Coordinates of C-alpha atoms in Angstrom, one line a residue:
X224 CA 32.4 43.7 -30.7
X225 CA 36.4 44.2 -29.6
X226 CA 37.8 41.1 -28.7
X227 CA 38.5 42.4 -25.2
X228 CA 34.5 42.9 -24.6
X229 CA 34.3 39.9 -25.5
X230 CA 36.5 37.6 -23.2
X231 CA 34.9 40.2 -20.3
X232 CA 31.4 38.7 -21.4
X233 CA 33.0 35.5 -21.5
X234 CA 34.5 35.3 -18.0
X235 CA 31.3 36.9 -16.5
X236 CA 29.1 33.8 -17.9
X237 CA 31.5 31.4 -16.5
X238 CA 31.8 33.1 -13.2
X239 CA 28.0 33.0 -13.3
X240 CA 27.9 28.9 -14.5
X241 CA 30.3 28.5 -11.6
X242 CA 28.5 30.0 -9.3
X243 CA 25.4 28.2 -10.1
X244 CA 27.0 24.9 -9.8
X245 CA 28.3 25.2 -6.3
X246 CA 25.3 26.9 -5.3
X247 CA 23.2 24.1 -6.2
X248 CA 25.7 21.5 -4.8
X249 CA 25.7 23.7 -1.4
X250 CA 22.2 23.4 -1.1
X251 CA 22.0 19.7 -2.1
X252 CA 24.2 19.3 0.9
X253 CA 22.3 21.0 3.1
X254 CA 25.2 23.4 3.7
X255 CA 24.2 27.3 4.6
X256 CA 26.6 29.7 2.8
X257 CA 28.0 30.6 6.5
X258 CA 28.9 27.1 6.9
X259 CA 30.4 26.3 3.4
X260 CA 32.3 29.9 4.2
X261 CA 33.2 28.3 7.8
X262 CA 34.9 24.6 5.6
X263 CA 37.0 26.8 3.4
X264 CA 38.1 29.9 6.1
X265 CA 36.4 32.5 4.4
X266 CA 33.5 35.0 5.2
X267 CA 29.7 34.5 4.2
X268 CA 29.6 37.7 2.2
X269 CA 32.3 35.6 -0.3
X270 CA 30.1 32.9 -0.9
X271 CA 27.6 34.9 -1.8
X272 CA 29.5 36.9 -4.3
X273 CA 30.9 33.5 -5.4
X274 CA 27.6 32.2 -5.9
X275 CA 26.8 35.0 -7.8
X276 CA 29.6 35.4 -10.5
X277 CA 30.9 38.4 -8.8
X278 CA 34.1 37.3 -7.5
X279 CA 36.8 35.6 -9.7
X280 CA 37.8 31.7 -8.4
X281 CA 41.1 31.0 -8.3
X282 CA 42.1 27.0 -9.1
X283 CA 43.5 26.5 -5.3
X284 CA 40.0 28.4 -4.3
X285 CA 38.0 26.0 -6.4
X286 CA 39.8 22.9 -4.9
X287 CA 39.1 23.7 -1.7
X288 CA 35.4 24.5 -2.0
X289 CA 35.2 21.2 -4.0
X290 CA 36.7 19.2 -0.6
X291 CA 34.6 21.0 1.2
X292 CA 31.8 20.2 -0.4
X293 CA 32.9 16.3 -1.3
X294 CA 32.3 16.7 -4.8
X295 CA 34.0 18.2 -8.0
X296 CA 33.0 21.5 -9.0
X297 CA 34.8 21.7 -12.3
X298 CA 37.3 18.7 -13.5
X299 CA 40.6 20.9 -13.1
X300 CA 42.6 18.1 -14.2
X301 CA 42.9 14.4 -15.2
X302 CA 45.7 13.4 -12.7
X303 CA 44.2 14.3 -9.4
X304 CA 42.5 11.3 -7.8
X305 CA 40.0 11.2 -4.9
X306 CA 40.3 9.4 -2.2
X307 CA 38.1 7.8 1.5
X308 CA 39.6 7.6 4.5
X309 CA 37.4 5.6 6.3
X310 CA 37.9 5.4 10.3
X311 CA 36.2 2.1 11.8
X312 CA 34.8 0.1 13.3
X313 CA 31.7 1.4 12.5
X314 CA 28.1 1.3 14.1
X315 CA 25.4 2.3 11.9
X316 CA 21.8 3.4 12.8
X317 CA 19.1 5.1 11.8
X318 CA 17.8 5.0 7.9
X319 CA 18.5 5.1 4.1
X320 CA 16.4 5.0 1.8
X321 CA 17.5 3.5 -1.7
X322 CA 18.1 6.1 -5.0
X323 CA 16.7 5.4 -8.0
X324 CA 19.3 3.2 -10.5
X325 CA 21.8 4.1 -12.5
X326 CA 21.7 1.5 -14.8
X327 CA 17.8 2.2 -15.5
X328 CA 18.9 6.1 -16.0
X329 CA 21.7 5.4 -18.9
X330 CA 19.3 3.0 -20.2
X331 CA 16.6 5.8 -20.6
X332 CA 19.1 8.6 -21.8
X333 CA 19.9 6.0 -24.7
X334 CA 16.1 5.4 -25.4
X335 CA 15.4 9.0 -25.6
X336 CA 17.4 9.4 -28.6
X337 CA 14.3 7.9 -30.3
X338 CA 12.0 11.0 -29.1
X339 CA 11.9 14.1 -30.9
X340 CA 9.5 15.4 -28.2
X341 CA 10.7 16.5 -24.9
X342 CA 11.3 13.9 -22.5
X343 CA 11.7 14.7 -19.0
X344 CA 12.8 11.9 -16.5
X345 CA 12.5 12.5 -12.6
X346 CA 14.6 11.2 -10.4
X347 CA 17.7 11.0 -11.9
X348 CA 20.7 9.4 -10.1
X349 CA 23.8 13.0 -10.3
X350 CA 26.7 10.2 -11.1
X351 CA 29.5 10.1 -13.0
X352 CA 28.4 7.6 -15.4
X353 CA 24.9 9.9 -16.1
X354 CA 27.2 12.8 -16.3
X355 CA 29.4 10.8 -19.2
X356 CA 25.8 9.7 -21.1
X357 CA 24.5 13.4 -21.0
X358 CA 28.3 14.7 -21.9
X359 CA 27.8 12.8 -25.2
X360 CA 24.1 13.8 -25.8
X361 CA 25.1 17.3 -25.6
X362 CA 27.9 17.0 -28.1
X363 CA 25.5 15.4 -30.7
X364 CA 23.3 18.7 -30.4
X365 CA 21.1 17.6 -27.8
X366 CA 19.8 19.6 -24.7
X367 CA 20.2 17.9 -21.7
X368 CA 19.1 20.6 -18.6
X369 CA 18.3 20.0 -15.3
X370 CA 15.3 21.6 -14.0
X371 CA 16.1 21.2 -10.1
X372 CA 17.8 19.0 -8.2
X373 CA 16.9 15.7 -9.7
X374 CA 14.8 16.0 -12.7
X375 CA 16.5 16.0 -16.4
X376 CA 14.9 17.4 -19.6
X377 CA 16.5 16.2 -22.5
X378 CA 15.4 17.5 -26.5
X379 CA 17.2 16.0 -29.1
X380 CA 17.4 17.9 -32.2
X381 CA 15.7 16.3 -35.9
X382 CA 19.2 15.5 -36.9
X383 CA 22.3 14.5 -34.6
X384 CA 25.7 15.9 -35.2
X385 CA 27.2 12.6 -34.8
X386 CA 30.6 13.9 -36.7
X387 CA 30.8 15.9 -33.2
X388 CA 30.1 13.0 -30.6
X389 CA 32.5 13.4 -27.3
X390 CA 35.0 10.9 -27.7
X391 CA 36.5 11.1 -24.7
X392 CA 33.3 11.5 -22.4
X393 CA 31.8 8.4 -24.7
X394 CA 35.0 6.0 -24.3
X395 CA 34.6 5.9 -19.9
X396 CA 31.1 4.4 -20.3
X397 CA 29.9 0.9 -21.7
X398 CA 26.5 2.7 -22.0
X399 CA 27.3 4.2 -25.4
X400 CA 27.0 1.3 -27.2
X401 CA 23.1 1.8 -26.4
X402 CA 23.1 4.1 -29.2
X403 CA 23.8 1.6 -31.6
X404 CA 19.7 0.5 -31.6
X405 CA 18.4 4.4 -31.3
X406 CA 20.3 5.6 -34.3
X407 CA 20.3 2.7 -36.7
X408 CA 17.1 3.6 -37.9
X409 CA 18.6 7.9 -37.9
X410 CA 21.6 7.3 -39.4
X411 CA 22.3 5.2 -42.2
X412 CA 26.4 5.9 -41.4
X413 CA 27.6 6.8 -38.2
X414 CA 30.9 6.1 -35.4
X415 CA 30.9 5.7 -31.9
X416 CA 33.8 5.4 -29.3
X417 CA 35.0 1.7 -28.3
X418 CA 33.3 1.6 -24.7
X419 CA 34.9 1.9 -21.6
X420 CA 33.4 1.5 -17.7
X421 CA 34.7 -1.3 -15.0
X422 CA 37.6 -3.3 -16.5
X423 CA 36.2 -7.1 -15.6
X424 CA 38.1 -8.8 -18.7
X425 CA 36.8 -9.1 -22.1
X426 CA 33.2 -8.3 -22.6
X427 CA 32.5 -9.3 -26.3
X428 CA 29.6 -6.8 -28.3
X429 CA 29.1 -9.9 -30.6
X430 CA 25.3 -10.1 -29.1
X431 CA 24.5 -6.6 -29.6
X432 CA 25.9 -6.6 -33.6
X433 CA 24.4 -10.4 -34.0
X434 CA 21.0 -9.2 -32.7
X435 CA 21.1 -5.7 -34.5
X436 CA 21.8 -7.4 -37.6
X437 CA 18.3 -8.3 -38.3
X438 CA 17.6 -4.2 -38.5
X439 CA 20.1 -3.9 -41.0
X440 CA 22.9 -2.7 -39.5
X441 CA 26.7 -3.7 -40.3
X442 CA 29.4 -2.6 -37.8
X443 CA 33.1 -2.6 -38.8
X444 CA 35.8 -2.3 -36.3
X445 CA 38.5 0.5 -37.3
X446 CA 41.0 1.4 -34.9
X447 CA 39.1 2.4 -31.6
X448 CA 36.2 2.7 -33.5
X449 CA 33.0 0.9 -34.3
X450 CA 31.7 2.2 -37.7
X451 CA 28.0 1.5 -38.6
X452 CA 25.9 1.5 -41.8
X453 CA 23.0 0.9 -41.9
X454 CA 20.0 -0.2 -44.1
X455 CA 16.8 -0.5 -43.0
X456 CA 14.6 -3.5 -42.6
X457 CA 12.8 -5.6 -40.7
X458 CA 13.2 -8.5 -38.9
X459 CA 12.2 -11.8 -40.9
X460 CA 11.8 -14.1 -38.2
X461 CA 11.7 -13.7 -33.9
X462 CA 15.1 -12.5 -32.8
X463 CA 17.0 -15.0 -30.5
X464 CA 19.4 -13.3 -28.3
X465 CA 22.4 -15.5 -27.7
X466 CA 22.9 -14.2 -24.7
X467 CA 20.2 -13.2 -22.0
X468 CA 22.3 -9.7 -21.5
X469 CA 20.4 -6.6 -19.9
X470 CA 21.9 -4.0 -22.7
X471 CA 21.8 -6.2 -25.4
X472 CA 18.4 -6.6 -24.9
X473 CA 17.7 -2.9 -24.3
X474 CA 19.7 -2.0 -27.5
X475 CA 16.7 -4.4 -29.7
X476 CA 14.0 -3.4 -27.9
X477 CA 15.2 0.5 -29.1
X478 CA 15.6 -0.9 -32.4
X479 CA 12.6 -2.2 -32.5
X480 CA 10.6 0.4 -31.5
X481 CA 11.1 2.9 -34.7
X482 CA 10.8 -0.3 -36.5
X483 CA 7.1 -0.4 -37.6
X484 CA 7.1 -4.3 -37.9
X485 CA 6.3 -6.1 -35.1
X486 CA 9.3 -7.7 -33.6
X487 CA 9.9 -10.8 -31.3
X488 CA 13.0 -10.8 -28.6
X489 CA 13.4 -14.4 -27.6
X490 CA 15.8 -15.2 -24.5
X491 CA 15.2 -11.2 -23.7
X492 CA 16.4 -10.1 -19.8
X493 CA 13.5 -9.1 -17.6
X494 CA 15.8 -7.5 -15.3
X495 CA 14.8 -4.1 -13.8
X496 CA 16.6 -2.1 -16.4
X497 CA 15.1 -3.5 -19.0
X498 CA 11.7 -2.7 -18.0
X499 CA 12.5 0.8 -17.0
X500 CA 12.8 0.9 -20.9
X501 CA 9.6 -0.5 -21.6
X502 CA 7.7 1.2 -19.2
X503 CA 9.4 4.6 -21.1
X504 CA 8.6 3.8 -24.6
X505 CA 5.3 2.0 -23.8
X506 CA 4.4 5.6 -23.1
X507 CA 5.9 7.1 -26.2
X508 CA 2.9 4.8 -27.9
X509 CA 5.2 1.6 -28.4
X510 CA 3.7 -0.9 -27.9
X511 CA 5.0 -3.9 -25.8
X512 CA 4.0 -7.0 -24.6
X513 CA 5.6 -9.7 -22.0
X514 CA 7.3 -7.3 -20.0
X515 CA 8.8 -8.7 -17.3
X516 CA 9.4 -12.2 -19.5
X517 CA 12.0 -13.6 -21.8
X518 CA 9.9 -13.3 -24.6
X519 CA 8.9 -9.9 -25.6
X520 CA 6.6 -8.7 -28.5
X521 CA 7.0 -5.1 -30.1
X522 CA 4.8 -3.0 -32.0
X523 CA 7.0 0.1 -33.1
X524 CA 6.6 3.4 -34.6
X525 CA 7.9 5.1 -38.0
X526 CA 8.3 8.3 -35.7
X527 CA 8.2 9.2 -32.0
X528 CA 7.5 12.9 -31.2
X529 CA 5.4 12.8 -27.8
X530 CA 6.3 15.2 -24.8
X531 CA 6.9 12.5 -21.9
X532 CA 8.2 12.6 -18.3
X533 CA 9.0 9.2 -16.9
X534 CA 9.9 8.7 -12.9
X535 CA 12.9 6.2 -12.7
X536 CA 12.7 3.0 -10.6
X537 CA 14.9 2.2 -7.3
X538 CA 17.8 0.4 -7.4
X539 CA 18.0 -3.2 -6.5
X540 CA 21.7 -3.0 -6.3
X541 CA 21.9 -0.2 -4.0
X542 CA 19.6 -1.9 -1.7
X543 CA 21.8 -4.8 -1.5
X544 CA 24.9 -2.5 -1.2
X545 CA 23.3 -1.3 1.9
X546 CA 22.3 -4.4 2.9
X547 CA 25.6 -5.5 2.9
X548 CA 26.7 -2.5 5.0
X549 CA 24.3 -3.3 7.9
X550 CA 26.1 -6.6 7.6
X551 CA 29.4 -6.4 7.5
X552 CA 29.3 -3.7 10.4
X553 CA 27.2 -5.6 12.2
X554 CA 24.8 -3.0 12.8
X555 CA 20.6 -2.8 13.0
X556 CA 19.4 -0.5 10.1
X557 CA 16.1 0.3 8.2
X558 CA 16.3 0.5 4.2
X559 CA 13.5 2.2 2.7
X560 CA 11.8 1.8 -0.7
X561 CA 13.7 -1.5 -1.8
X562 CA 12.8 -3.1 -5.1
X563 CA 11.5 -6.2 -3.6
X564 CA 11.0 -8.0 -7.2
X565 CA 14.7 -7.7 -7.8
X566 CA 16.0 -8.5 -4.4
X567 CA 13.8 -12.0 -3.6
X568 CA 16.6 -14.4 -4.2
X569 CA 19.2 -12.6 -2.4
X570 CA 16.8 -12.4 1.1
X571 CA 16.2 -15.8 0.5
X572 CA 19.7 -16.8 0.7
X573 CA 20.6 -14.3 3.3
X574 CA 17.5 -15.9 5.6
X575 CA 19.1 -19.2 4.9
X576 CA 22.7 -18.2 6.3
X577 CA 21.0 -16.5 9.4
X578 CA 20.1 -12.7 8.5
X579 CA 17.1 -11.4 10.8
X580 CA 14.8 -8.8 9.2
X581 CA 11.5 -7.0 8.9
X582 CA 9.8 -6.5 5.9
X583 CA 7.1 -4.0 5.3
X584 CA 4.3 -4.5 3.1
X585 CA 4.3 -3.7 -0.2
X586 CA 3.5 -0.1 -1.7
X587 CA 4.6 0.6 -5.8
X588 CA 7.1 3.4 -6.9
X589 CA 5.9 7.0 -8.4
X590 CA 6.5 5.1 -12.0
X591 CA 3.3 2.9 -10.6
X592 CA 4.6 -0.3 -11.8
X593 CA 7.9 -1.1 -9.4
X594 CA 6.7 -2.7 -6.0
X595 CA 8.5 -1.3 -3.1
X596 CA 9.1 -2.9 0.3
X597 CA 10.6 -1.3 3.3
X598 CA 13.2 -3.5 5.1
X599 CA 14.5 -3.3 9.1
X600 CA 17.7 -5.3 9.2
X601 CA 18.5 -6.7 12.5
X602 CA 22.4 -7.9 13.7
X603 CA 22.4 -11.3 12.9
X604 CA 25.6 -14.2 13.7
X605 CA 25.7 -15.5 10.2
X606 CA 26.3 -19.0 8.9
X607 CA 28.3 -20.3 5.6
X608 CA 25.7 -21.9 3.1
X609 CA 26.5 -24.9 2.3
X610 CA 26.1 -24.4 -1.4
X611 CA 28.3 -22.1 -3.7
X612 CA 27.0 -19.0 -4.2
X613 CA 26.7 -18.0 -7.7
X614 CA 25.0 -15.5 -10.1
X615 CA 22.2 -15.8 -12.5
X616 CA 20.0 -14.2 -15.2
X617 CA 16.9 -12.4 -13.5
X618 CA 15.2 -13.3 -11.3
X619 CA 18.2 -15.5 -10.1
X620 CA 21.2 -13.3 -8.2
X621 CA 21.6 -10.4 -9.7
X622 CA 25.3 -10.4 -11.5
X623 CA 25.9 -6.7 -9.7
X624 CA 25.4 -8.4 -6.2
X625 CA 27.4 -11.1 -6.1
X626 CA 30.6 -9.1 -4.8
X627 CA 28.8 -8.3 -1.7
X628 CA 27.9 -11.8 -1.0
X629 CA 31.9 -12.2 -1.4
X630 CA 32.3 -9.5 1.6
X631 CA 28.9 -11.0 3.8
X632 CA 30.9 -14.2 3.6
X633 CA 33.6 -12.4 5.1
X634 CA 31.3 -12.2 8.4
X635 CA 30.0 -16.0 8.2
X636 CA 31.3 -18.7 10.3
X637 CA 32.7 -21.3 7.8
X638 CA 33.9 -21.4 4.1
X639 CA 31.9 -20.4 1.2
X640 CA 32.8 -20.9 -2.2
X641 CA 31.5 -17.6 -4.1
X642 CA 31.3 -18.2 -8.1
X643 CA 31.7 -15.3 -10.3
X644 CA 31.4 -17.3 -14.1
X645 CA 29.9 -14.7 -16.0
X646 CA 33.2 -12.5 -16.0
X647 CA 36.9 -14.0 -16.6
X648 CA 38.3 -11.1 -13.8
X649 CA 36.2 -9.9 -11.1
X650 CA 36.4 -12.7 -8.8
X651 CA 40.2 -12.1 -8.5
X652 CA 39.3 -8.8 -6.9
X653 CA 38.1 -10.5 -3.9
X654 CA 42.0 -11.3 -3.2
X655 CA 42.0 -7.2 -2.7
X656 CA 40.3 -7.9 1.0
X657 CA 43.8 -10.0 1.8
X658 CA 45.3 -6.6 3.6
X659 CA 41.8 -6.2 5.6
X660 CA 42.2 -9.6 7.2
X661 CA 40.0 -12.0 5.0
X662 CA 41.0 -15.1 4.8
X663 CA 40.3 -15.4 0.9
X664 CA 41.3 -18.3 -1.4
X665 CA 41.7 -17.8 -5.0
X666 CA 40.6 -21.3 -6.5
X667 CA 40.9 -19.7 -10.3
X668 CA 39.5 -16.0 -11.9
X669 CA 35.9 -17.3 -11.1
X670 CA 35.8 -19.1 -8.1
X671 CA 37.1 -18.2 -4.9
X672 CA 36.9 -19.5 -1.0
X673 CA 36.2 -16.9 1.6
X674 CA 36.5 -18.5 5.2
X675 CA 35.0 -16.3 8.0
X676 CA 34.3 -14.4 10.4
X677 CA 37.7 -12.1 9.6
X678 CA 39.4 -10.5 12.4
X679 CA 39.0 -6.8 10.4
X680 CA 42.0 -4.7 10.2
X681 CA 42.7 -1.5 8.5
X682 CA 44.8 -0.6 5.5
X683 CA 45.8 1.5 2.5
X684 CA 44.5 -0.2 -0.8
X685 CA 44.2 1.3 -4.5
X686 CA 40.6 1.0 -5.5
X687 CA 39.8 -1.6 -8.5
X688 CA 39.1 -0.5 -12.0
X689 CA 35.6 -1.7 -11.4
X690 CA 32.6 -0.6 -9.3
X691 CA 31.1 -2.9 -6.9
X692 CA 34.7 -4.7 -6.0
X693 CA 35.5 -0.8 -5.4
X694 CA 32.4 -0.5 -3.1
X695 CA 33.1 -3.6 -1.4
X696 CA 36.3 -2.6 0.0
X697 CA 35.0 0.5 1.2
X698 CA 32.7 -1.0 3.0
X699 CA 35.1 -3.9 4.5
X700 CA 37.3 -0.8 5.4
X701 CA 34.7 0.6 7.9
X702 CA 34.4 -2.9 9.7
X703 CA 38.4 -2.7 10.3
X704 CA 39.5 -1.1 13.5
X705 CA 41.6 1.8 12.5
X706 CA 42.3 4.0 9.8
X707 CA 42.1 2.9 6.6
X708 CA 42.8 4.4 3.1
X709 CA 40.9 3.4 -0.1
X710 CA 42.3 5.6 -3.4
X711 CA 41.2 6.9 -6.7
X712 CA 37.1 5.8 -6.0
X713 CA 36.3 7.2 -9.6
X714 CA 34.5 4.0 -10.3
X715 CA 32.3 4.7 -6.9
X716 CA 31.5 7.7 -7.6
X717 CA 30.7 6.2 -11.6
X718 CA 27.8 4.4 -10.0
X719 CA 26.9 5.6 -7.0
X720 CA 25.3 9.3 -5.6
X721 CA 26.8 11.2 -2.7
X722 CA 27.9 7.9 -1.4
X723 CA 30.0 8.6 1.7
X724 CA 27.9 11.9 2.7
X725 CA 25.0 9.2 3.0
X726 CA 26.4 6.1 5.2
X727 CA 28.1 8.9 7.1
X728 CA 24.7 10.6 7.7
X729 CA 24.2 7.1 9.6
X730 CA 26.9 6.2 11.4
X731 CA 29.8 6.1 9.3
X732 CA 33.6 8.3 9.4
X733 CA 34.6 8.4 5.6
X734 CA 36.4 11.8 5.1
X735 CA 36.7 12.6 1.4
X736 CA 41.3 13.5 0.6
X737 CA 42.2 14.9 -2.8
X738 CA 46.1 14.3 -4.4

């Protein structure tokens, strides 16, 4: 074959990939081709040929059918941010009803590294921080495709090419050092990237190497690397985490699942997450027991090679991000298919500072083991507790919720001390809500005073390095009476799923500006 046939075949498959991409996203949007032709001032008949590979894309063309359709079609470059423009005050109405979570889906794209069968998981959260995970299992050899709009099937081949892993893709997620307990028993020498995601200070791996270290595996730090050998054994007495952390634990439970020994996790997380894990391998034919406590008991397997499909829970901390919304834009909204295990304490101490709501009975989630609630949240005058608010361990307040008890405070009569111990930086974030109007005390990087309710007004803020402090602004932004202007959302668009298309489908004016 000339080279010249060749680079023609070439262009034609991407024309074709590209195609495919923004037809799917079009249709995900619930855009017609006329009105995606109408956002970008061209004719129907284009879109069509786009759609189809027959029409070559030029980089200004695929811009602006990317801002048309609030999302990136192909990652042009790495200097162009994205940025809301949010126009308030907001009023929201009407319903959401809460995706499944993101931190459950990286958590079962790491487990199924110990499948050899075909795992198919439904319901998968399109984010950026999936779209890193799969990124990575594709460079090892894996096949990651998804079958329609949601639903993933992943096949890993019998041996990883882990001389080939993505080291950029792997180095913007924490999630990859979840392959640390899948491939210790694969590998007996293997690298992976430092990890990356929200930048919240130091956040040692010491638990994950002390727990792991019962399997046999040594980890040396080289440069930006971790290196890991490996030698298999078993664990001669219970494992006791030092730390009650949700991937530490679901890095031993995957080591301990191709561990044929049975294996004890004392001080284990029960959060959400980490049964999303169990409930996976559990059908693989591991066997588990105590999930759902701090003490869990493992049967593994030599091998797993089982054909699987697994439907991923909702997410607690999307519910309470919407929550929060209702709240801070004092608005009356219905929230559908909550988590209601995962979101107890945070009602409770909403109820206490004055929230009205509904609550439906319970029903349980197509995995049949979440239980589900529906919740109608009413405008409420709020009321500073008159304790600190603070995070804990399952089933305490949820570490990823705290933030937006820092903004409902915002909307509370009084002063509430918000506690953020568990990480030496994210409480300072708070101080970003200074240009909205808060009236926000820094006592020191964990504690901080929030005296409300603010007198909301808008401005133009740089988005934090991390997610939910990111999420919170946004949402502060659309209580503030003008035009505000929150840049480079990365990090919301890490964790969260066609984010502004949804709160704008109910109420809200967030208009999506590239650099």
């Amino acid at each position: 074959m000339s080279y010249m046939i060749y680079l023609a075949l070439l262009m034609t498959n991407y024309k074709l990939k590209i195609g495919k991409i923004i037809s799917e996203t079009r249709e995900r949007k619930g855009l017609t081709q006329s009105q995606l032709a109408s956002k970008i001032s061209s004719s129907q008949s284009a879109v069509n040929q786009i759609e189809r590979g027959q029409r070559n894309i030029s980089v200004e063309l695929l811009d602006k059918i990317s801002t048309a359709l609030g999302q990136d079609i192909l990652q042009i470059n790495d200097t162009g941010k994205i940025n809301f423009r949010v126009n308030g005050p907001t009023k929201l109405s009407g319903e959401l009803t809460v995706n499944t979570s993101k931190n459950a889906a990286v958590g079962l794209l790491c487990a199924s590294l110990l499948n050899k069968g075909k795992t198919t998981l439904r319901n998968v959260a399109r984010i950026e921080e999936v779209y890193r995970i799969i990124e990575v299992l594709q460079s090892l050899g894996s096949s990651c495709r998804w079958m329609n709009e949601n639903d993933l099937e992943i096949i890993h081949p019998r041996d990883l090419k882990l001389n080939e892993i993505d080291v950029k893709a792997a180095a913007r997620t924490r999630s990859i050092l979840m392959f640390l307990g899948p491939l210790l028993h694969q590998c007996a020498d293997f690298n992976i990237p430092f990890s990356g995601g929200c930048a919240l200070g130091v956040r040692t791996v010491e638990p994950h190497l002390k727990a792991l270290k019962s399997f046999g595996l040594d980890v040396q730090i080289s440069g930006d690397t971790y290196h890991a050998t490996t030698k298999k054994t078993a664990p001669a007495r219970a494992i006791v985490l030092t730390e009650r952390g949700d991937t530490t634990t679901e890095n031993v439970i995957m080591a301990a699942a191709l561990s044929d020994a049975e294996v004890i996790i004392r001080n284990a997380s029960p959060n959400y997450m980490v049964q999303d894990v169990c409930f996976y391998l559990q059908k693989l034919g591991v066997k588990i027991e105590g999930v759902g406590a701090t003490t869990l008991k493992i049967r593994g397997l030599s091998q797993i090679c089982k054909n699987v499909e697994y439907f991923i829970s909702e997410d607690p901390i999307e519910a309470m991000t919407f929550v929060a919304a209702s709240i801070v834009t004092k608005s009356e909204l219905k929230i559908n298919r909550i988590p209601i295990e995962f979101m107890e304490q945070e009602l409770a101490v909403l109820e206490s500072m004055g929230l009205i709501y509904d609550i439906s009975d319970e029903y349980t989630s197509k995995n049949d083991r979440t239980r589900l609630v529906d919740l109608h949240i009413y405008q409420s005058q709020l009321i500073a507790p008159k304790d600190k608010i603070h995070a804990l361990p399952f089933p305490g307040i949820n570490m990823d919720n705290l933030p937006f008890f820092g903004l409902i405070a915002t909307t509370a009569k009084g002063r509430t001390l918000i506690h953020d111990w568990s990480y030496e930086n994210r409480a300072i974030y708070f101080t970003d809500l200074a240009p909205l109007g808060v009236n926000v005390e820094l006592v020191d990087p964990h504690r901080v005073y929030i005296s409300g309710p603010t007198s909301w007004r808008a401005a133009d803020v740089i988005a934090p390095p991390a997610l939910r402090p990111s999420v919170v602004l946004l949402l502060a932004m659309m209580a503030a009476d003008g035009t505000s202007m929150l840049r480079d959302v990365y990090n919301i668009n890490r964790g969260y799923e066609e984010f502004a298309d949804r709160l704008n489908a109910v109420g809200a004016h967030i208009e999506t500006v590239r650099d």
